[in-house]
GROMACS .gro file of C-alpha atoms in nm:
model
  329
    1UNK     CA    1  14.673   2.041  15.905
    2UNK     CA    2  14.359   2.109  15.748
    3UNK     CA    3  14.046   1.923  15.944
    4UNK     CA    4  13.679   1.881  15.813
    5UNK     CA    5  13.351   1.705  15.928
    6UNK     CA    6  13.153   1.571  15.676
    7UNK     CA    7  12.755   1.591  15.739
    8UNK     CA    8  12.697   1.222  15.946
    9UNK     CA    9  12.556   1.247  16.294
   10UNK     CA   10  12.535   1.506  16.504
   11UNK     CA   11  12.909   1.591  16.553
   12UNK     CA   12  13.009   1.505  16.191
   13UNK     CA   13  13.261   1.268  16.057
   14UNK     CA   14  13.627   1.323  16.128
   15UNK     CA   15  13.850   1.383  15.761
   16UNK     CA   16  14.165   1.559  15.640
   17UNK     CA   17  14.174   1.797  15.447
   18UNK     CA   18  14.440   1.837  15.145
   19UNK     CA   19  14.652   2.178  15.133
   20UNK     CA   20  14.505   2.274  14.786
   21UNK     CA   21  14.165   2.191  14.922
   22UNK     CA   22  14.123   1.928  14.652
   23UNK     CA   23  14.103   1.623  14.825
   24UNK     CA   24  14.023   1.459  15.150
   25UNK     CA   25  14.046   1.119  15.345
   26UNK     CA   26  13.854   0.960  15.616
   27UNK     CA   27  14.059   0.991  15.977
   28UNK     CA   28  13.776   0.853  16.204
   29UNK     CA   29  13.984   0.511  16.273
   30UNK     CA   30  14.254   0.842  16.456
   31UNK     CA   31  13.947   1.034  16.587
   32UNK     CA   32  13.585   0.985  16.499
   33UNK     CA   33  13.492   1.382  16.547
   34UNK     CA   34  13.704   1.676  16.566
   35UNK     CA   35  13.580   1.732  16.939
   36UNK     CA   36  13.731   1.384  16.998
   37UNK     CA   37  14.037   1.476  16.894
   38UNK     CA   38  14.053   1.763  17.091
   39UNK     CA   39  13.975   1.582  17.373
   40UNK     CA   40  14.285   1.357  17.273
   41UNK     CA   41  14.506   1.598  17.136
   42UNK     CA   42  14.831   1.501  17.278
   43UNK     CA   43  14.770   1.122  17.159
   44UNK     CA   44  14.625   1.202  16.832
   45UNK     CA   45  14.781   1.501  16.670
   46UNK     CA   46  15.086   1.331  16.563
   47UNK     CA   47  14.837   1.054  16.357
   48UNK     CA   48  14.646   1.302  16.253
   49UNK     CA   49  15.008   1.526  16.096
   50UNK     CA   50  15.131   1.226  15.965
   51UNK     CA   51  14.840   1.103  15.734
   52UNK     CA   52  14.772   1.461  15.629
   53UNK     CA   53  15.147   1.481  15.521
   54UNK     CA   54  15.046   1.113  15.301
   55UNK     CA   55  14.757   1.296  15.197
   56UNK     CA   56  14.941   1.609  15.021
   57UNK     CA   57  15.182   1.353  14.941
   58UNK     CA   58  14.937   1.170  14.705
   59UNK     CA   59  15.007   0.846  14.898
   60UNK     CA   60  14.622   0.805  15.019
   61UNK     CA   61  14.477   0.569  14.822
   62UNK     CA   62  14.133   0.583  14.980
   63UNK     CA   63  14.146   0.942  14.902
   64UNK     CA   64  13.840   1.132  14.766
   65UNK     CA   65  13.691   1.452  14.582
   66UNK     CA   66  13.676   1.753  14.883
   67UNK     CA   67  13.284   1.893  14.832
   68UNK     CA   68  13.257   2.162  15.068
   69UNK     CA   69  12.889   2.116  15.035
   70UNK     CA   70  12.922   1.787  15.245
   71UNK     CA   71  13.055   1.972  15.503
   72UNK     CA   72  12.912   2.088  15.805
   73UNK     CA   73  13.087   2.367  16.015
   74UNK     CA   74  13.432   2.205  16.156
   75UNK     CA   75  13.275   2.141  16.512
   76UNK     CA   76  12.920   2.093  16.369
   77UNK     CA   77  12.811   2.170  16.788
   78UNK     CA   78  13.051   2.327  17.039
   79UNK     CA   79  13.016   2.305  17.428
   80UNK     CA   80  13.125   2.692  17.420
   81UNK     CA   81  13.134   2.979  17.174
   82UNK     CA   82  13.217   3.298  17.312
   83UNK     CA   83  13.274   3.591  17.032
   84UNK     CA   84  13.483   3.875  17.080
   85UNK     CA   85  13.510   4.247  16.956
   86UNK     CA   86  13.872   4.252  16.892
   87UNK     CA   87  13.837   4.541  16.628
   88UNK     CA   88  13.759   4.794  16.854
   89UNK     CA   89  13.781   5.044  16.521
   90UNK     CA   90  13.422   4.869  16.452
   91UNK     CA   91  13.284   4.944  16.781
   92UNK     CA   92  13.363   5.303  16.787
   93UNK     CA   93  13.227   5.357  16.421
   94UNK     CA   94  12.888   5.238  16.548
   95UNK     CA   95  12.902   5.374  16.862
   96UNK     CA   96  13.022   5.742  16.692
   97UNK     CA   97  12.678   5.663  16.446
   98UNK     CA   98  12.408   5.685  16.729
   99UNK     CA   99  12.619   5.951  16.920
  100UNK     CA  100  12.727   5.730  17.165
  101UNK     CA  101  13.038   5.782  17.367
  102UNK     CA  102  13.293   5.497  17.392
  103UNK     CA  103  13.439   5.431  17.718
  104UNK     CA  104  13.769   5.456  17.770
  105UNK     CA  105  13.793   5.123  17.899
  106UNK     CA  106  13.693   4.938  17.554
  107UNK     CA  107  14.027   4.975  17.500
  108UNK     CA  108  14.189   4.772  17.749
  109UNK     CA  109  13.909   4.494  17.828
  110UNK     CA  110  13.766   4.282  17.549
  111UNK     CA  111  13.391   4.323  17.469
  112UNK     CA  112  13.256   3.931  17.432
  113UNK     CA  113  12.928   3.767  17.421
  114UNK     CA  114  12.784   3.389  17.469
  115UNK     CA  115  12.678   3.308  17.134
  116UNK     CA  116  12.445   2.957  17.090
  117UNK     CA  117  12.670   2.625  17.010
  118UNK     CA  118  12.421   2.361  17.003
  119UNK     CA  119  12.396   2.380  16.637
  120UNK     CA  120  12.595   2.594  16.393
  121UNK     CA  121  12.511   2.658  16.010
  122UNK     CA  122  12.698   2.456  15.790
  123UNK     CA  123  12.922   2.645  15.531
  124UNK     CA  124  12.737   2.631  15.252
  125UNK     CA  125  12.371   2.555  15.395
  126UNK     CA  126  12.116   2.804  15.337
  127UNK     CA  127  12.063   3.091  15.678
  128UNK     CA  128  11.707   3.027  15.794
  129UNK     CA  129  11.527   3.405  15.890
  130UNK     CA  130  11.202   3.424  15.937
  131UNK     CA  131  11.114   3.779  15.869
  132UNK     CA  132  11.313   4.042  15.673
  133UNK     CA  133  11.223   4.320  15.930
  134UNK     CA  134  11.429   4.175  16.157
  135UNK     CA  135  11.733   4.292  15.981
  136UNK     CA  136  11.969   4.084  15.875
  137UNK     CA  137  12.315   4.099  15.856
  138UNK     CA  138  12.635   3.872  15.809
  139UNK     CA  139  12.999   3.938  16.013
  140UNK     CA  140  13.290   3.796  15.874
  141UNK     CA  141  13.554   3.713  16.132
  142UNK     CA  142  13.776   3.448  16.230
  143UNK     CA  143  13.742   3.207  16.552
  144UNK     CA  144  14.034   3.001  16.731
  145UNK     CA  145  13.958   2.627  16.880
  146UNK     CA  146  14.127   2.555  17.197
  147UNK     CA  147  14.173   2.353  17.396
  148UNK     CA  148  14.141   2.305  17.772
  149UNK     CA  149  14.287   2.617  17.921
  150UNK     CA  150  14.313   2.663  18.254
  151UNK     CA  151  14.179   2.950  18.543
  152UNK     CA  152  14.331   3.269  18.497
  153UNK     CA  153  14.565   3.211  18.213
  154UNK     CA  154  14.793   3.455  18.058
  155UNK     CA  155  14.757   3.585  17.727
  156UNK     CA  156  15.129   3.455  17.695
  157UNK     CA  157  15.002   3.124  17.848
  158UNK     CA  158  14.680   3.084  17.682
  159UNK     CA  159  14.878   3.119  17.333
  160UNK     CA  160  15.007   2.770  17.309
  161UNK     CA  161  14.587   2.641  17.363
  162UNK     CA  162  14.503   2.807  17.034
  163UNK     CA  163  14.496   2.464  16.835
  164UNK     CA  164  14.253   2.575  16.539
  165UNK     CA  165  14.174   2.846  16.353
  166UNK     CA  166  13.828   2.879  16.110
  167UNK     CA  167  13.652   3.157  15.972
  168UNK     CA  168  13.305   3.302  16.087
  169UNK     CA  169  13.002   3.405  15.923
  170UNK     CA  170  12.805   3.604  16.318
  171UNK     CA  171  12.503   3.621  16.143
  172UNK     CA  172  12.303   3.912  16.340
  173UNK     CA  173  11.953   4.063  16.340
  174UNK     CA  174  11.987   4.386  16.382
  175UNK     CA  175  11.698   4.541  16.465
  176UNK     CA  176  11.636   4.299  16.717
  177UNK     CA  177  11.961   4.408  16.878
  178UNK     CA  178  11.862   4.760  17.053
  179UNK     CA  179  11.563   4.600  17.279
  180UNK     CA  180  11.817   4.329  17.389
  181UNK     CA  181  12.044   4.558  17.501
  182UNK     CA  182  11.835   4.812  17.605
  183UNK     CA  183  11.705   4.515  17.851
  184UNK     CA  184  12.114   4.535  17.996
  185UNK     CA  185  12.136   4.152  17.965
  186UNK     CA  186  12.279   4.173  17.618
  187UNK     CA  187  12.214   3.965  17.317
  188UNK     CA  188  12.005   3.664  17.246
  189UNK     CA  189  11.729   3.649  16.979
  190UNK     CA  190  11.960   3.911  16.800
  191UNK     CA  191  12.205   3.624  16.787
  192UNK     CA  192  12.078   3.273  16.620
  193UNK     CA  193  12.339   3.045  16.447
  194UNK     CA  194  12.670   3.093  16.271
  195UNK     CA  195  12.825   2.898  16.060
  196UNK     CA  196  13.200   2.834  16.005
  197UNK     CA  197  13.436   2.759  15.696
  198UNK     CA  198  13.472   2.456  15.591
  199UNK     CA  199  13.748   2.367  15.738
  200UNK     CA  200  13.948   2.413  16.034
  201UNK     CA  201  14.320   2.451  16.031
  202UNK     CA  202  14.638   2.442  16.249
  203UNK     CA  203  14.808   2.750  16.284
  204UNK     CA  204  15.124   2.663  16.143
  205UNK     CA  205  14.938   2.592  15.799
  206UNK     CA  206  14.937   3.039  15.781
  207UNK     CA  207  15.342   3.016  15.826
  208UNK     CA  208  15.461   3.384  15.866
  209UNK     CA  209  15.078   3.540  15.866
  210UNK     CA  210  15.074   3.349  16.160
  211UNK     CA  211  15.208   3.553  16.457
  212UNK     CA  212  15.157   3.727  16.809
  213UNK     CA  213  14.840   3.496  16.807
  214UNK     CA  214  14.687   3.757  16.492
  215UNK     CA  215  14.584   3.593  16.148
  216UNK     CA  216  14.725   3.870  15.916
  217UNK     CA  217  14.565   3.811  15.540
  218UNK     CA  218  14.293   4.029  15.435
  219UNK     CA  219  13.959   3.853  15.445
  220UNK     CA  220  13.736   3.872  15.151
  221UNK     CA  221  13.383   3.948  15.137
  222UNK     CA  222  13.133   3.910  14.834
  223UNK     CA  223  12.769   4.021  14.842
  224UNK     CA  224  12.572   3.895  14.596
  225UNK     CA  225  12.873   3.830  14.402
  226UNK     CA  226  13.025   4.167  14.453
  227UNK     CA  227  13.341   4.253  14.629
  228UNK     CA  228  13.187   4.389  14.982
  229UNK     CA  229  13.527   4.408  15.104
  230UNK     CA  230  13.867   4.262  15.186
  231UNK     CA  231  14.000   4.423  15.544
  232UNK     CA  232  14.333   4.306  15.677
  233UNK     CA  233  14.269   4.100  15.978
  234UNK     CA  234  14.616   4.172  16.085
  235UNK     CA  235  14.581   4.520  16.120
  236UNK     CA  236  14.419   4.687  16.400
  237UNK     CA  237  14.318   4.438  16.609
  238UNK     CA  238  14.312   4.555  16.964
  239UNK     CA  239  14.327   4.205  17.121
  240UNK     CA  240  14.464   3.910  16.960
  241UNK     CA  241  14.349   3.556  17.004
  242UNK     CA  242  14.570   3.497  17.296
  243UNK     CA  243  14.415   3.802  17.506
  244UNK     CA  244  14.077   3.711  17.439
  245UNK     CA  245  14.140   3.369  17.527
  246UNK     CA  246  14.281   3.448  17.842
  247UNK     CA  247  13.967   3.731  17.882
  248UNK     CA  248  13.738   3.385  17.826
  249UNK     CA  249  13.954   3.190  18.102
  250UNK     CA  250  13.974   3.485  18.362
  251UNK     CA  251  13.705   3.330  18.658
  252UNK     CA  252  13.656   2.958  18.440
  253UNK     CA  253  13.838   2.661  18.296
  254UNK     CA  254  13.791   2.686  17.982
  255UNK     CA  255  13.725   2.325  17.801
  256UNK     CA  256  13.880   2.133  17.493
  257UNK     CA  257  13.687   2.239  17.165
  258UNK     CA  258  13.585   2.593  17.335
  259UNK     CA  259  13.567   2.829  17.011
  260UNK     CA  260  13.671   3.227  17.066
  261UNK     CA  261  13.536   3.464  16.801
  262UNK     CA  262  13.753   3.785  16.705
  263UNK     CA  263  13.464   4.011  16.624
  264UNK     CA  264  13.410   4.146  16.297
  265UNK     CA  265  13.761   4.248  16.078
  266UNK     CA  266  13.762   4.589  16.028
  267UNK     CA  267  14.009   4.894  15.920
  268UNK     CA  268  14.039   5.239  16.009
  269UNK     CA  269  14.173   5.246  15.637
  270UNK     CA  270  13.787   5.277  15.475
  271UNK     CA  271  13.954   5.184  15.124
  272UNK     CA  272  13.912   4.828  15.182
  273UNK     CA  273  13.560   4.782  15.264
  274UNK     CA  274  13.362   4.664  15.547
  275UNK     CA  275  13.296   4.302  15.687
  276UNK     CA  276  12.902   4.326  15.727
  277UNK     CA  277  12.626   4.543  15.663
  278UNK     CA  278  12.588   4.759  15.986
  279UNK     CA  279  12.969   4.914  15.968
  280UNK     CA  280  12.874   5.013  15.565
  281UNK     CA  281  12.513   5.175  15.706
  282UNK     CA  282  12.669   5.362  16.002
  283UNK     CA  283  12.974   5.498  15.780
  284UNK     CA  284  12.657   5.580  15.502
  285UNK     CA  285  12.492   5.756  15.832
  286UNK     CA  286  12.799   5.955  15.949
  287UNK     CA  287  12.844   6.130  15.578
  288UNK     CA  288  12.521   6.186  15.495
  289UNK     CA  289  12.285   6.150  15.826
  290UNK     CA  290  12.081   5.854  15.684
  291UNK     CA  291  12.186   5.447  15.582
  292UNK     CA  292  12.170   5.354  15.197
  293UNK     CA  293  12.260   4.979  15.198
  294UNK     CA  294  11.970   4.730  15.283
  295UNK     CA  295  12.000   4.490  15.525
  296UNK     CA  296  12.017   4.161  15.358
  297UNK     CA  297  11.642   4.009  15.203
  298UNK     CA  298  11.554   3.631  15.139
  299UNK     CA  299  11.783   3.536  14.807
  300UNK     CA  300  12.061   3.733  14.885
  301UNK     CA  301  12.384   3.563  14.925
  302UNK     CA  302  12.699   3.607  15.101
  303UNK     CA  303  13.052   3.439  15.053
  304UNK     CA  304  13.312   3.471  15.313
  305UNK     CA  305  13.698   3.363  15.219
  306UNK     CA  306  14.080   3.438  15.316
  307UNK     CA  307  14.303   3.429  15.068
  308UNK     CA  308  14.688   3.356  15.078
  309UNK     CA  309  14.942   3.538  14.870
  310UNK     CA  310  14.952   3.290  14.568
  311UNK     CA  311  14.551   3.368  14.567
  312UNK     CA  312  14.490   3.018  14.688
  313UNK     CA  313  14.207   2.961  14.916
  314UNK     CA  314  14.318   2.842  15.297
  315UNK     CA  315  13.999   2.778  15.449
  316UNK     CA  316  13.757   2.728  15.190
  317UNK     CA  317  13.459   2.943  15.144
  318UNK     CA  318  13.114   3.020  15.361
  319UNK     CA  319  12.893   3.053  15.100
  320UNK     CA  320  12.541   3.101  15.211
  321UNK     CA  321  12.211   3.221  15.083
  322UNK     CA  322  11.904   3.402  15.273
  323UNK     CA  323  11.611   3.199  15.258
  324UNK     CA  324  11.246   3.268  15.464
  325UNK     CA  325  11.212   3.023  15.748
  326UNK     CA  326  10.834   2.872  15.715
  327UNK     CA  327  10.634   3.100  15.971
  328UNK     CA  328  10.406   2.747  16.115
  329UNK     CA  329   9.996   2.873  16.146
   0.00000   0.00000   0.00000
């Protein structure tokens, strides 16, 4: 299935989302908001399957033009979003940049941070800064919904709670970012919003790109209408969704509609490009001792989308400009 909220209230209105991404119908008389049918998966899913299946089938009548703009992210709020660094390629490059060393243990226990879910960008609103100095930057990843997951769950366990998968724009401020964790608490005014693809889709929608809990497809990203870069998310990811679900669930239950980040995509294979700004600068700094790429500036623009083989979008695109938040006197 492909699932959607439409701008309308604080947790959006519940619709269906057409394979081609053409089309859409209402499903809030089967779930009013996508965190309401998570919290009634079991009862609604099969409603939910059947009416999508009508609405690919053309057999909707109260079917209507899909306008991504109307969208806000899938779960426009979240009680939990905790993002990962699953690419642990991406850690080392930056780490290897400031000639820090990389403990060993990186390796074997996900790095993961408590992002803010009280309010996520919508996919194609604009990303509020208010100063350029702060450094801005945009990480394109991709997130898993679960649902409720309990104590101390497996990575083999916590596989089957993996009930959505979306697409991430982290936005991050980087300069912000060395204070904060020079403090040891790690980040927080490095970290405002993200926003999320339009929509949000079951796993089987990926078929064979779907498996050991990895979404392999490159992902695609365009800055200022140029090709940034298009990394395979299916290759070298140290942890896949299932381990850092289980890593989120280790001392807590972890709720229906909890959303788990993979970090940004990244490949030791430099040919394809990078996912945000930072990996470019500190590849920039290891060949030449100094970054060439800005950091982004108010205008510039940033489109995240995954692709399937056919060159058919499967999530829709975030598509998001950098605009100056008013500075109040």
């Amino acid at each position: 299935m492909k699932l959607a909220s439409l701008k309308n209230g604080l947790d959006g209105q519940l619709v269906l989302v057409s394979r081609d991404l053409t089309t859409a119908v209402d499903a809030t008389d089967i779930a009013p908001t996508l965190q309401n049918a998570l919290d009634n998966w079991s009862t609604v899913e099969s409603k939910l399957e059947t009416r999508y299946q009508q609405l690919n089938d053309k057999q909707c009548a109260d079917s209507f033009t899909f306008e991504p703009t109307d969208c806000a992210s899938p779960l426009p709020r979240a009680y939990q979003w905790a993002d990962g660094s699953a690419y642990v390629n991406h850690v080392e490059l930056v780490r290897k940049a400031r000639n820090a060393e990389m403990p060993a243990s990186f390796w074997t226990d996900p790095l993961m941070y408590q992002g803010m879910s009280d309010g996520f960008i919508g996919p194609r609103d604009d990303i509020n800064v208010r100063e350029e100095s702060y450094g801005i930057d945009f990480e394109a990843e991709i997130a898993a919904i679960t649902d409720t997951v309990p104590m101390g769950a497996t990575p083999e366990q916590s596989a089957s709670h993996i009930k959505l998968l979306m697409l991430v724009n982290d936005v991050s401020l980087r300069n912000l970012i060395p204070a904060e964790l020079g403090k040891g608490f790690g980040f927080f005014q490095s970290k405002p919003a993200s926003a999320f693809s339009p929509v949000a889709i079951t796993p089987d929608e990926l078929g064979d790109n779907w498996r050991d809990s990895t979404v392999h497809h490159p992902l695609t990203v365009h800055l200022n209408e140029e090709l940034f870069g298009n990394p395979n998310a299916g290759v070298d990811m140290t942890f896949n969704f299932a381990q850092l679900v289980s890593h989120v669930a280790k001392t807590r239950h972890v709720g229906n509609g909890t959303i788990v980040g993979s970090g940004t995509v990244s490949n030791v294979d430099r040919s394809s490009g990078s996912c945000c700004l930072a990996e470019k600068r500190m590849l920039e700094i290891i060949e030449s001792g100094e970054p060439k790429t800005p950091f982004m500036q108010f205008g510039d623009k940033v489109r995240i989308e995954m692709f399937d083989q056919q060159g058919n979008s499967i999530f829709g695109a975030i598509d998001q400009t950098v605009v100056q938040y008013p500075i109040s006197k």
